[in-house]
PDB file of N, CA and C in Angstrom:
ATOM      1  N   MET A   1     -29.040  -5.750  15.974  1.00 62.00           N
ATOM      2  CA  MET A   1     -29.512  -4.445  15.538  1.00 62.00           C
ATOM      3  C   MET A   1     -28.607  -3.912  14.438  1.00 62.00           C
ATOM      4  N   THR A   2     -29.225  -3.436  13.373  1.00 73.00           N
ATOM      5  CA  THR A   2     -28.491  -2.884  12.251  1.00 73.00           C
ATOM      6  C   THR A   2     -27.993  -1.491  12.601  1.00 73.00           C
ATOM      7  N   SER A   3     -26.700  -1.279  12.382  1.00 94.00           N
ATOM      8  CA  SER A   3     -26.141   0.046  12.628  1.00 94.00           C
ATOM      9  C   SER A   3     -25.968   0.777  11.307  1.00 94.00           C
ATOM     10  N   ILE A   4     -26.567   1.936  11.236  1.00 97.00           N
ATOM     11  CA  ILE A   4     -26.426   2.806  10.073  1.00 97.00           C
ATOM     12  C   ILE A   4     -25.473   3.915  10.492  1.00 97.00           C
ATOM     13  N   VAL A   5     -24.428   4.092   9.702  1.00 97.00           N
ATOM     14  CA  VAL A   5     -23.402   5.079  10.048  1.00 97.00           C
ATOM     15  C   VAL A   5     -23.157   6.000   8.866  1.00 97.00           C
ATOM     16  N   ARG A   6     -22.465   7.097   9.164  1.00 96.00           N
ATOM     17  CA  ARG A   6     -22.046   8.055   8.127  1.00 96.00           C
ATOM     18  C   ARG A   6     -20.583   8.364   8.352  1.00 96.00           C
ATOM     19  N   ASP A   7     -19.882   8.491   7.254  1.00 96.00           N
ATOM     20  CA  ASP A   7     -18.478   8.879   7.295  1.00 96.00           C
ATOM     21  C   ASP A   7     -18.237   9.632   5.987  1.00 96.00           C
ATOM     22  N   GLU A   8     -17.897  10.898   6.093  1.00 95.00           N
ATOM     23  CA  GLU A   8     -17.739  11.730   4.898  1.00 95.00           C
ATOM     24  C   GLU A   8     -16.704  11.172   3.923  1.00 95.00           C
ATOM     25  N   SER A   9     -15.778  10.351   4.406  1.00 96.00           N
ATOM     26  CA  SER A   9     -14.748   9.812   3.525  1.00 96.00           C
ATOM     27  C   SER A   9     -15.178   8.513   2.833  1.00 96.00           C
ATOM     28  N   ILE A  10     -16.377   8.018   3.180  1.00 96.00           N
ATOM     29  CA  ILE A  10     -16.878   6.790   2.561  1.00 96.00           C
ATOM     30  C   ILE A  10     -18.226   7.089   1.926  1.00 96.00           C
ATOM     31  N   ARG A  11     -18.312   6.855   0.618  1.00 95.00           N
ATOM     32  CA  ARG A  11     -19.545   7.040  -0.150  1.00 95.00           C
ATOM     33  C   ARG A  11     -20.153   8.429   0.074  1.00 95.00           C
ATOM     34  N   SER A  12     -19.295   9.426   0.133  1.00 92.00           N
ATOM     35  CA  SER A  12     -19.703  10.836   0.270  1.00 92.00           C
ATOM     36  C   SER A  12     -20.591  11.089   1.478  1.00 92.00           C
ATOM     37  N   GLY A  13     -20.418  10.291   2.523  1.00 94.00           N
ATOM     38  CA  GLY A  13     -21.178  10.509   3.749  1.00 94.00           C
ATOM     39  C   GLY A  13     -22.598   9.975   3.717  1.00 94.00           C
ATOM     40  N   GLU A  14     -22.937   9.221   2.670  1.00 95.00           N
ATOM     41  CA  GLU A  14     -24.285   8.620   2.602  1.00 95.00           C
ATOM     42  C   GLU A  14     -24.472   7.668   3.790  1.00 95.00           C
ATOM     43  N   PRO A  15     -25.665   7.610   4.347  1.00 97.00           N
ATOM     44  CA  PRO A  15     -25.927   6.621   5.406  1.00 97.00           C
ATOM     45  C   PRO A  15     -25.721   5.216   4.835  1.00 97.00           C
ATOM     46  N   ARG A  16     -24.962   4.385   5.565  1.00 97.00           N
ATOM     47  CA  ARG A  16     -24.629   3.057   5.068  1.00 97.00           C
ATOM     48  C   ARG A  16     -24.599   2.050   6.212  1.00 97.00           C
ATOM     49  N   LEU A  17     -24.592   0.781   5.827  1.00 98.00           N
ATOM     50  CA  LEU A  17     -24.490  -0.275   6.823  1.00 98.00           C
ATOM     51  C   LEU A  17     -23.079  -0.261   7.391  1.00 98.00           C
ATOM     52  N   GLU A  18     -22.977  -0.267   8.701  1.00 96.00           N
ATOM     53  CA  GLU A  18     -21.672  -0.239   9.353  1.00 96.00           C
ATOM     54  C   GLU A  18     -20.820  -1.419   8.880  1.00 96.00           C
ATOM     55  N   GLY A  19     -19.553  -1.134   8.597  1.00 95.00           N
ATOM     56  CA  GLY A  19     -18.630  -2.170   8.164  1.00 95.00           C
ATOM     57  C   GLY A  19     -18.728  -2.505   6.690  1.00 95.00           C
ATOM     58  N   THR A  20     -19.560  -1.762   5.949  1.00 96.00           N
ATOM     59  CA  THR A  20     -19.707  -1.998   4.509  1.00 96.00           C
ATOM     60  C   THR A  20     -19.690  -0.657   3.779  1.00 96.00           C
ATOM     61  N   ARG A  21     -19.714  -0.735   2.469  1.00 97.00           N
ATOM     62  CA  ARG A  21     -19.878   0.451   1.636  1.00 97.00           C
ATOM     63  C   ARG A  21     -21.289   0.487   1.050  1.00 97.00           C
ATOM     64  N   ILE A  22     -22.170  -0.378   1.550  1.00 98.00           N
ATOM     65  CA  ILE A  22     -23.540  -0.488   1.043  1.00 98.00           C
ATOM     66  C   ILE A  22     -24.388   0.591   1.702  1.00 98.00           C
ATOM     67  N   THR A  23     -24.929   1.484   0.878  1.00 97.00           N
ATOM     68  CA  THR A  23     -25.717   2.580   1.435  1.00 97.00           C
ATOM     69  C   THR A  23     -27.187   2.199   1.558  1.00 97.00           C
ATOM     70  N   VAL A  24     -27.868   2.939   2.395  1.00 98.00           N
ATOM     71  CA  VAL A  24     -29.315   2.787   2.533  1.00 98.00           C
ATOM     72  C   VAL A  24     -29.955   3.027   1.168  1.00 98.00           C
ATOM     73  N   ARG A  25     -29.459   4.014   0.446  1.00 96.00           N
ATOM     74  CA  ARG A  25     -29.996   4.331  -0.882  1.00 96.00           C
ATOM     75  C   ARG A  25     -29.789   3.177  -1.859  1.00 96.00           C
ATOM     76  N   ASP A  26     -28.642   2.468  -1.774  1.00 97.00           N
ATOM     77  CA  ASP A  26     -28.409   1.309  -2.635  1.00 97.00           C
ATOM     78  C   ASP A  26     -29.526   0.278  -2.452  1.00 97.00           C
ATOM     79  N   ILE A  27     -29.828  -0.011  -1.206  1.00 98.00           N
ATOM     80  CA  ILE A  27     -30.846  -1.016  -0.898  1.00 98.00           C
ATOM     81  C   ILE A  27     -32.228  -0.502  -1.277  1.00 98.00           C
ATOM     82  N   LYS A  28     -32.507   0.751  -0.971  1.00 97.00           N
ATOM     83  CA  LYS A  28     -33.810   1.344  -1.310  1.00 97.00           C
ATOM     84  C   LYS A  28     -34.051   1.311  -2.804  1.00 97.00           C
ATOM     85  N   ARG A  29     -33.053   1.669  -3.594  1.00 96.00           N
ATOM     86  CA  ARG A  29     -33.223   1.702  -5.052  1.00 96.00           C
ATOM     87  C   ARG A  29     -33.541   0.318  -5.609  1.00 96.00           C
ATOM     88  N   ARG A  30     -32.921  -0.690  -5.047  1.00 98.00           N
ATOM     89  CA  ARG A  30     -33.166  -2.032  -5.576  1.00 98.00           C
ATOM     90  C   ARG A  30     -34.471  -2.627  -5.071  1.00 98.00           C
ATOM     91  N   VAL A  31     -34.721  -2.520  -3.765  1.00 98.00           N
ATOM     92  CA  VAL A  31     -35.902  -3.178  -3.193  1.00 98.00           C
ATOM     93  C   VAL A  31     -37.176  -2.380  -3.454  1.00 98.00           C
ATOM     94  N   ILE A  32     -37.119  -1.080  -3.266  1.00 97.00           N
ATOM     95  CA  ILE A  32     -38.332  -0.262  -3.406  1.00 97.00           C
ATOM     96  C   ILE A  32     -38.515   0.203  -4.849  1.00 97.00           C
ATOM     97  N   ASP A  33     -37.499   0.846  -5.398  1.00 96.00           N
ATOM     98  CA  ASP A  33     -37.633   1.419  -6.743  1.00 96.00           C
ATOM     99  C   ASP A  33     -37.699   0.341  -7.828  1.00 96.00           C
ATOM    100  N   ALA A  34     -36.791  -0.628  -7.768  1.00 97.00           N
ATOM    101  CA  ALA A  34     -36.729  -1.658  -8.811  1.00 97.00           C
ATOM    102  C   ALA A  34     -37.564  -2.890  -8.460  1.00 97.00           C
ATOM    103  N   GLU A  35     -38.156  -2.878  -7.274  1.00 97.00           N
ATOM    104  CA  GLU A  35     -39.023  -3.973  -6.816  1.00 97.00           C
ATOM    105  C   GLU A  35     -38.339  -5.339  -6.877  1.00 97.00           C
ATOM    106  N   GLU A  36     -37.051  -5.361  -6.523  1.00 98.00           N
ATOM    107  CA  GLU A  36     -36.333  -6.627  -6.451  1.00 98.00           C
ATOM    108  C   GLU A  36     -36.654  -7.320  -5.134  1.00 98.00           C
ATOM    109  N   ASP A  37     -36.537  -8.620  -5.122  1.00 98.00           N
ATOM    110  CA  ASP A  37     -36.784  -9.417  -3.919  1.00 98.00           C
ATOM    111  C   ASP A  37     -35.712  -9.074  -2.873  1.00 98.00           C
ATOM    112  N   PRO A  38     -36.117  -8.681  -1.662  1.00 97.00           N
ATOM    113  CA  PRO A  38     -35.132  -8.320  -0.632  1.00 97.00           C
ATOM    114  C   PRO A  38     -34.183  -9.473  -0.295  1.00 97.00           C
ATOM    115  N   HIS A  39     -34.663 -10.721  -0.403  1.00 97.00           N
ATOM    116  CA  HIS A  39     -33.795 -11.863  -0.134  1.00 97.00           C
ATOM    117  C   HIS A  39     -32.667 -11.942  -1.159  1.00 97.00           C
ATOM    118  N   VAL A  40     -32.989 -11.667  -2.403  1.00 98.00           N
ATOM    119  CA  VAL A  40     -31.984 -11.681  -3.467  1.00 98.00           C
ATOM    120  C   VAL A  40     -30.998 -10.544  -3.248  1.00 98.00           C
ATOM    121  N   VAL A  41     -31.511  -9.361  -2.950  1.00 98.00           N
ATOM    122  CA  VAL A  41     -30.646  -8.191  -2.736  1.00 98.00           C
ATOM    123  C   VAL A  41     -29.697  -8.466  -1.571  1.00 98.00           C
ATOM    124  N   ALA A  42     -30.228  -8.962  -0.463  1.00 98.00           N
ATOM    125  CA  ALA A  42     -29.389  -9.266   0.697  1.00 98.00           C
ATOM    126  C   ALA A  42     -28.324 -10.292   0.332  1.00 98.00           C
ATOM    127  N   GLY A  43     -28.724 -11.327  -0.400  1.00 98.00           N
ATOM    128  CA  GLY A  43     -27.765 -12.352  -0.803  1.00 98.00           C
ATOM    129  C   GLY A  43     -26.671 -11.818  -1.694  1.00 98.00           C
ATOM    130  N   GLU A  44     -27.047 -10.976  -2.641  1.00 98.00           N
ATOM    131  CA  GLU A  44     -26.044 -10.418  -3.552  1.00 98.00           C
ATOM    132  C   GLU A  44     -25.091  -9.467  -2.841  1.00 98.00           C
ATOM    133  N   TYR A  45     -25.596  -8.749  -1.852  1.00 98.00           N
ATOM    134  CA  TYR A  45     -24.732  -7.850  -1.080  1.00 98.00           C
ATOM    135  C   TYR A  45     -23.979  -8.577   0.032  1.00 98.00           C
ATOM    136  N   GLY A  46     -24.377  -9.805   0.313  1.00 97.00           N
ATOM    137  CA  GLY A  46     -23.723 -10.551   1.389  1.00 97.00           C
ATOM    138  C   GLY A  46     -24.063 -10.011   2.767  1.00 97.00           C
ATOM    139  N   ILE A  47     -25.307  -9.558   2.917  1.00 97.00           N
ATOM    140  CA  ILE A  47     -25.755  -9.035   4.217  1.00 97.00           C
ATOM    141  C   ILE A  47     -26.934  -9.880   4.700  1.00 97.00           C
ATOM    142  N   SER A  48     -27.253  -9.735   5.972  1.00 96.00           N
ATOM    143  CA  SER A  48     -28.383 -10.471   6.531  1.00 96.00           C
ATOM    144  C   SER A  48     -29.693  -9.785   6.166  1.00 96.00           C
ATOM    145  N   MET A  49     -30.774 -10.527   6.301  1.00 97.00           N
ATOM    146  CA  MET A  49     -32.090  -9.929   6.069  1.00 97.00           C
ATOM    147  C   MET A  49     -32.345  -8.821   7.091  1.00 97.00           C
ATOM    148  N   ALA A  50     -31.857  -9.003   8.304  1.00 96.00           N
ATOM    149  CA  ALA A  50     -32.030  -7.965   9.335  1.00 96.00           C
ATOM    150  C   ALA A  50     -31.349  -6.674   8.908  1.00 96.00           C
ATOM    151  N   GLU A  51     -30.160  -6.792   8.309  1.00 97.00           N
ATOM    152  CA  GLU A  51     -29.461  -5.599   7.846  1.00 97.00           C
ATOM    153  C   GLU A  51     -30.212  -4.958   6.678  1.00 97.00           C
ATOM    154  N   CYS A  52     -30.712  -5.790   5.778  1.00 97.00           N
ATOM    155  CA  CYS A  52     -31.464  -5.279   4.628  1.00 97.00           C
ATOM    156  C   CYS A  52     -32.704  -4.526   5.108  1.00 97.00           C
ATOM    157  N   PHE A  53     -33.487  -5.157   5.966  1.00 97.00           N
ATOM    158  CA  PHE A  53     -34.701  -4.509   6.452  1.00 97.00           C
ATOM    159  C   PHE A  53     -34.399  -3.365   7.403  1.00 97.00           C
ATOM    160  N   GLY A  54     -33.270  -3.427   8.108  1.00 96.00           N
ATOM    161  CA  GLY A  54     -32.850  -2.308   8.953  1.00 96.00           C
ATOM    162  C   GLY A  54     -32.557  -1.073   8.118  1.00 96.00           C
ATOM    163  N   ALA A  55     -31.925  -1.294   6.965  1.00 97.00           N
ATOM    164  CA  ALA A  55     -31.643  -0.173   6.056  1.00 97.00           C
ATOM    165  C   ALA A  55     -32.944   0.420   5.517  1.00 97.00           C
ATOM    166  N   LEU A  56     -33.894  -0.458   5.173  1.00 97.00           N
ATOM    167  CA  LEU A  56     -35.185   0.030   4.676  1.00 97.00           C
ATOM    168  C   LEU A  56     -35.940   0.769   5.779  1.00 97.00           C
ATOM    169  N   ALA A  57     -35.869   0.271   6.998  1.00 97.00           N
ATOM    170  CA  ALA A  57     -36.512   0.963   8.124  1.00 97.00           C
ATOM    171  C   ALA A  57     -35.899   2.355   8.297  1.00 97.00           C
ATOM    172  N   HIS A  58     -34.575   2.431   8.187  1.00 97.00           N
ATOM    173  CA  HIS A  58     -33.899   3.735   8.300  1.00 97.00           C
ATOM    174  C   HIS A  58     -34.387   4.673   7.198  1.00 97.00           C
ATOM    175  N   TYR A  59     -34.522   4.140   5.987  1.00 97.00           N
ATOM    176  CA  TYR A  59     -35.025   4.960   4.890  1.00 97.00           C
ATOM    177  C   TYR A  59     -36.409   5.515   5.236  1.00 97.00           C
ATOM    178  N   TYR A  60     -37.312   4.656   5.670  1.00 97.00           N
ATOM    179  CA  TYR A  60     -38.674   5.116   5.967  1.00 97.00           C
ATOM    180  C   TYR A  60     -38.720   6.075   7.157  1.00 97.00           C
ATOM    181  N   GLU A  61     -37.832   5.898   8.119  1.00 97.00           N
ATOM    182  CA  GLU A  61     -37.781   6.814   9.266  1.00 97.00           C
ATOM    183  C   GLU A  61     -37.288   8.196   8.849  1.00 97.00           C
ATOM    184  N   HIS A  62     -36.506   8.254   7.783  1.00 97.00           N
ATOM    185  CA  HIS A  62     -35.913   9.520   7.317  1.00 97.00           C
ATOM    186  C   HIS A  62     -36.293   9.811   5.863  1.00 97.00           C
ATOM    187  N   ARG A  63     -37.450   9.352   5.485  1.00 97.00           N
ATOM    188  CA  ARG A  63     -37.889   9.434   4.091  1.00 97.00           C
ATOM    189  C   ARG A  63     -37.865  10.864   3.539  1.00 97.00           C
ATOM    190  N   ASP A  64     -38.338  11.824   4.320  1.00 97.00           N
ATOM    191  CA  ASP A  64     -38.360  13.215   3.841  1.00 97.00           C
ATOM    192  C   ASP A  64     -36.962  13.703   3.484  1.00 97.00           C
ATOM    193  N   ALA A  65     -35.984  13.398   4.332  1.00 95.00           N
ATOM    194  CA  ALA A  65     -34.608  13.832   4.066  1.00 95.00           C
ATOM    195  C   ALA A  65     -34.062  13.164   2.812  1.00 95.00           C
ATOM    196  N   PHE A  66     -34.347  11.871   2.646  1.00 95.00           N
ATOM    197  CA  PHE A  66     -33.890  11.169   1.441  1.00 95.00           C
ATOM    198  C   PHE A  66     -34.533  11.762   0.195  1.00 95.00           C
ATOM    199  N   GLU A  67     -35.821  12.022   0.250  1.00 95.00           N
ATOM    200  CA  GLU A  67     -36.518  12.588  -0.911  1.00 95.00           C
ATOM    201  C   GLU A  67     -36.020  13.991  -1.225  1.00 95.00           C
ATOM    202  N   ASP A  68     -35.749  14.790  -0.184  1.00 95.00           N
ATOM    203  CA  ASP A  68     -35.188  16.131  -0.411  1.00 95.00           C
ATOM    204  C   ASP A  68     -33.827  16.031  -1.103  1.00 95.00           C
ATOM    205  N   ALA A  69     -33.001  15.109  -0.640  1.00 91.00           N
ATOM    206  CA  ALA A  69     -31.673  14.929  -1.238  1.00 91.00           C
ATOM    207  C   ALA A  69     -31.791  14.463  -2.690  1.00 91.00           C
ATOM    208  N   GLU A  70     -32.737  13.575  -2.960  1.00 92.00           N
ATOM    209  CA  GLU A  70     -32.929  13.104  -4.334  1.00 92.00           C
ATOM    210  C   GLU A  70     -33.404  14.232  -5.249  1.00 92.00           C
ATOM    211  N   ARG A  71     -34.300  15.080  -4.741  1.00 95.00           N
ATOM    212  CA  ARG A  71     -34.761  16.226  -5.543  1.00 95.00           C
ATOM    213  C   ARG A  71     -33.602  17.187  -5.815  1.00 95.00           C
ATOM    214  N   ALA A  72     -32.778  17.431  -4.797  1.00 94.00           N
ATOM    215  CA  ALA A  72     -31.635  18.328  -4.977  1.00 94.00           C
ATOM    216  C   ALA A  72     -30.645  17.752  -5.988  1.00 94.00           C
ATOM    217  N   ALA A  73     -30.406  16.457  -5.922  1.00 92.00           N
ATOM    218  CA  ALA A  73     -29.498  15.807  -6.869  1.00 92.00           C
ATOM    219  C   ALA A  73     -30.055  15.886  -8.288  1.00 92.00           C
ATOM    220  N   GLU A  74     -31.356  15.728  -8.419  1.00 95.00           N
ATOM    221  CA  GLU A  74     -31.991  15.821  -9.741  1.00 95.00           C
ATOM    222  C   GLU A  74     -31.865  17.236 -10.296  1.00 95.00           C
ATOM    223  N   ARG A  75     -32.056  18.252  -9.448  1.00 96.00           N
ATOM    224  CA  ARG A  75     -31.888  19.648  -9.890  1.00 96.00           C
ATOM    225  C   ARG A  75     -30.444  19.889 -10.336  1.00 96.00           C
ATOM    226  N   THR A  76     -29.496  19.392  -9.560  1.00 96.00           N
ATOM    227  CA  THR A  76     -28.082  19.552  -9.897  1.00 96.00           C
ATOM    228  C   THR A  76     -27.770  18.874 -11.226  1.00 96.00           C
ATOM    229  N   ARG A  77     -28.310  17.669 -11.428  1.00 95.00           N
ATOM    230  CA  ARG A  77     -28.096  16.949 -12.679  1.00 95.00           C
ATOM    231  C   ARG A  77     -28.664  17.732 -13.862  1.00 95.00           C
ATOM    232  N   ARG A  78     -29.898  18.236 -13.711  1.00 96.00           N
ATOM    233  CA  ARG A  78     -30.519  19.004 -14.800  1.00 96.00           C
ATOM    234  C   ARG A  78     -29.731  20.266 -15.096  1.00 96.00           C
ATOM    235  N   ASP A  79     -29.267  20.964 -14.044  1.00 96.00           N
ATOM    236  CA  ASP A  79     -28.469  22.174 -14.247  1.00 96.00           C
ATOM    237  C   ASP A  79     -27.173  21.844 -14.988  1.00 96.00           C
ATOM    238  N   GLY A  80     -26.537  20.742 -14.617  1.00 95.00           N
ATOM    239  CA  GLY A  80     -25.312  20.317 -15.293  1.00 95.00           C
ATOM    240  C   GLY A  80     -25.564  19.995 -16.755  1.00 95.00           C
ATOM    241  N   GLU A  81     -26.674  19.328 -17.038  1.00 96.00           N
ATOM    242  CA  GLU A  81     -27.015  19.022 -18.428  1.00 96.00           C
ATOM    243  C   GLU A  81     -27.256  20.297 -19.220  1.00 96.00           C
ATOM    244  N   ARG A  82     -27.951  21.275 -18.609  1.00 95.00           N
ATOM    245  CA  ARG A  82     -28.203  22.548 -19.291  1.00 95.00           C
ATOM    246  C   ARG A  82     -26.890  23.266 -19.596  1.00 95.00           C
ATOM    247  N   GLN A  83     -25.993  23.286 -18.611  1.00 95.00           N
ATOM    248  CA  GLN A  83     -24.708  23.957 -18.816  1.00 95.00           C
ATOM    249  C   GLN A  83     -23.893  23.256 -19.901  1.00 95.00           C
ATOM    250  N   THR A  84     -23.927  21.932 -19.901  1.00 95.00           N
ATOM    251  CA  THR A  84     -23.207  21.182 -20.925  1.00 95.00           C
ATOM    252  C   THR A  84     -23.787  21.460 -22.303  1.00 95.00           C
ATOM    253  N   ARG A  85     -25.127  21.453 -22.395  1.00 93.00           N
ATOM    254  CA  ARG A  85     -25.785  21.731 -23.669  1.00 93.00           C
ATOM    255  C   ARG A  85     -25.392  23.118 -24.168  1.00 93.00           C
ATOM    256  N   LYS A  86     -25.366  24.087 -23.258  1.00 92.00           N
ATOM    257  CA  LYS A  86     -25.006  25.456 -23.635  1.00 92.00           C
ATOM    258  C   LYS A  86     -23.569  25.513 -24.157  1.00 92.00           C
ATOM    259  N   LEU A  87     -22.646  24.841 -23.464  1.00 93.00           N
ATOM    260  CA  LEU A  87     -21.253  24.821 -23.911  1.00 93.00           C
ATOM    261  C   LEU A  87     -21.107  24.142 -25.270  1.00 93.00           C
ATOM    262  N   VAL A  88     -21.810  23.034 -25.461  1.00 93.00           N
ATOM    263  CA  VAL A  88     -21.758  22.327 -26.747  1.00 93.00           C
ATOM    264  C   VAL A  88     -22.295  23.227 -27.849  1.00 93.00           C
ATOM    265  N   ASP A  89     -23.426  23.885 -27.584  1.00 90.00           N
ATOM    266  CA  ASP A  89     -24.005  24.789 -28.586  1.00 90.00           C
ATOM    267  C   ASP A  89     -23.049  25.928 -28.906  1.00 90.00           C
ATOM    268  N   GLU A  90     -22.394  26.474 -27.884  1.00 89.00           N
ATOM    269  CA  GLU A  90     -21.428  27.555 -28.116  1.00 89.00           C
ATOM    270  C   GLU A  90     -20.261  27.056 -28.952  1.00 89.00           C
ATOM    271  N   ARG A  91     -19.782  25.851 -28.644  1.00 88.00           N
ATOM    272  CA  ARG A  91     -18.667  25.274 -29.413  1.00 88.00           C
ATOM    273  C   ARG A  91     -19.077  25.023 -30.860  1.00 88.00           C
ATOM    274  N   ARG A  92     -20.282  24.538 -31.047  1.00 87.00           N
ATOM    275  CA  ARG A  92     -20.765  24.299 -32.411  1.00 87.00           C
ATOM    276  C   ARG A  92     -20.834  25.605 -33.176  1.00 87.00           C
ATOM    277  N   GLY A  93     -21.252  26.670 -32.500  1.00 84.00           N
ATOM    278  CA  GLY A  93     -21.302  27.985 -33.135  1.00 84.00           C
ATOM    279  C   GLY A  93     -19.914  28.455 -33.529  1.00 84.00           C
ATOM    280  N   GLU A  94     -18.923  28.226 -32.651  1.00 74.00           N
ATOM    281  CA  GLU A  94     -17.551  28.607 -32.958  1.00 74.00           C
ATOM    282  C   GLU A  94     -17.025  27.790 -34.123  1.00 74.00           C
ATOM    283  N   THR A  95     -17.347  26.508 -34.156  1.00 67.00           N
ATOM    284  CA  THR A  95     -16.893  25.641 -35.233  1.00 67.00           C
ATOM    285  C   THR A  95     -17.516  26.067 -36.548  1.00 67.00           C
ATOM    286  N   ALA A  96     -18.802  26.403 -36.531  1.00 63.00           N
ATOM    287  CA  ALA A  96     -19.486  26.837 -37.736  1.00 63.00           C
ATOM    288  C   ALA A  96     -18.874  28.133 -38.243  1.00 63.00           C
ATOM    289  N   GLU A  97     -18.578  29.074 -37.324  1.00 64.00           N
ATOM    290  CA  GLU A  97     -17.960  30.335 -37.717  1.00 64.00           C
ATOM    291  C   GLU A  97     -16.577  30.093 -38.287  1.00 64.00           C
ATOM    292  N   SER A  98     -15.803  29.189 -37.683  1.00 63.00           N
ATOM    293  CA  SER A  98     -14.459  28.876 -38.163  1.00 63.00           C
ATOM    294  C   SER A  98     -14.524  28.278 -39.558  1.00 63.00           C
ATOM    295  N   THR A  99     -15.489  27.412 -39.803  1.00 58.00           N
ATOM    296  CA  THR A  99     -15.669  26.781 -41.107  1.00 58.00           C
ATOM    297  C   THR A  99     -16.042  27.834 -42.147  1.00 58.00           C
ATOM    298  N   GLU A 100     -16.926  28.756 -41.757  1.00 63.00           N
ATOM    299  CA  GLU A 100     -17.327  29.814 -42.699  1.00 63.00           C
ATOM    300  C   GLU A 100     -16.142  30.715 -43.010  1.00 63.00           C
ATOM    301  N   ASP A 101     -15.354  31.069 -41.983  1.00 65.00           N
ATOM    302  CA  ASP A 101     -14.177  31.915 -42.208  1.00 65.00           C
ATOM    303  C   ASP A 101     -13.188  31.229 -43.133  1.00 65.00           C
ATOM    304  N   ALA A 102     -12.982  29.931 -42.969  1.00 61.00           N
ATOM    305  CA  ALA A 102     -12.049  29.183 -43.803  1.00 61.00           C
ATOM    306  C   ALA A 102     -12.557  29.117 -45.242  1.00 61.00           C
ATOM    307  N   ALA A 103     -13.851  29.012 -45.427  1.00 63.00           N
ATOM    308  CA  ALA A 103     -14.428  28.928 -46.761  1.00 63.00           C
ATOM    309  C   ALA A 103     -14.314  30.258 -47.496  1.00 63.00           C
ATOM    310  N   GLU A 104     -14.355  31.363 -46.750  1.00 66.00           N
ATOM    311  CA  GLU A 104     -14.265  32.678 -47.359  1.00 66.00           C
ATOM    312  C   GLU A 104     -12.839  32.999 -47.779  1.00 66.00           C
ATOM    313  N   SER A 105     -11.860  32.345 -47.173  1.00 58.00           N
ATOM    314  CA  SER A 105     -10.445  32.643 -47.466  1.00 58.00           C
ATOM    315  C   SER A 105      -9.976  32.103 -48.769  1.00 58.00           C
TER     316      SER A 105
END
């Protein structure tokens, strides 16, 4: 039986295969999202097919929670990009003003 565990000090508490740093999300992204062969994914991670499919089963059993977390992460990413864009634009404005002030001197 595949054991899925959480530990806040490992991979930010993401559900993962016990005894590894391989998260359920790692396997889901490759097998489901990227449509990679589960046998290849298991081989590359050095895990059994039972562990690979156990992780996928865990994902499907908790799909709503995973999707909610992915949506929240996407919102956080977009907010960070907006804040960065705003800071860059503000800096560009300061640089343009500094250049204009230097030209007037």
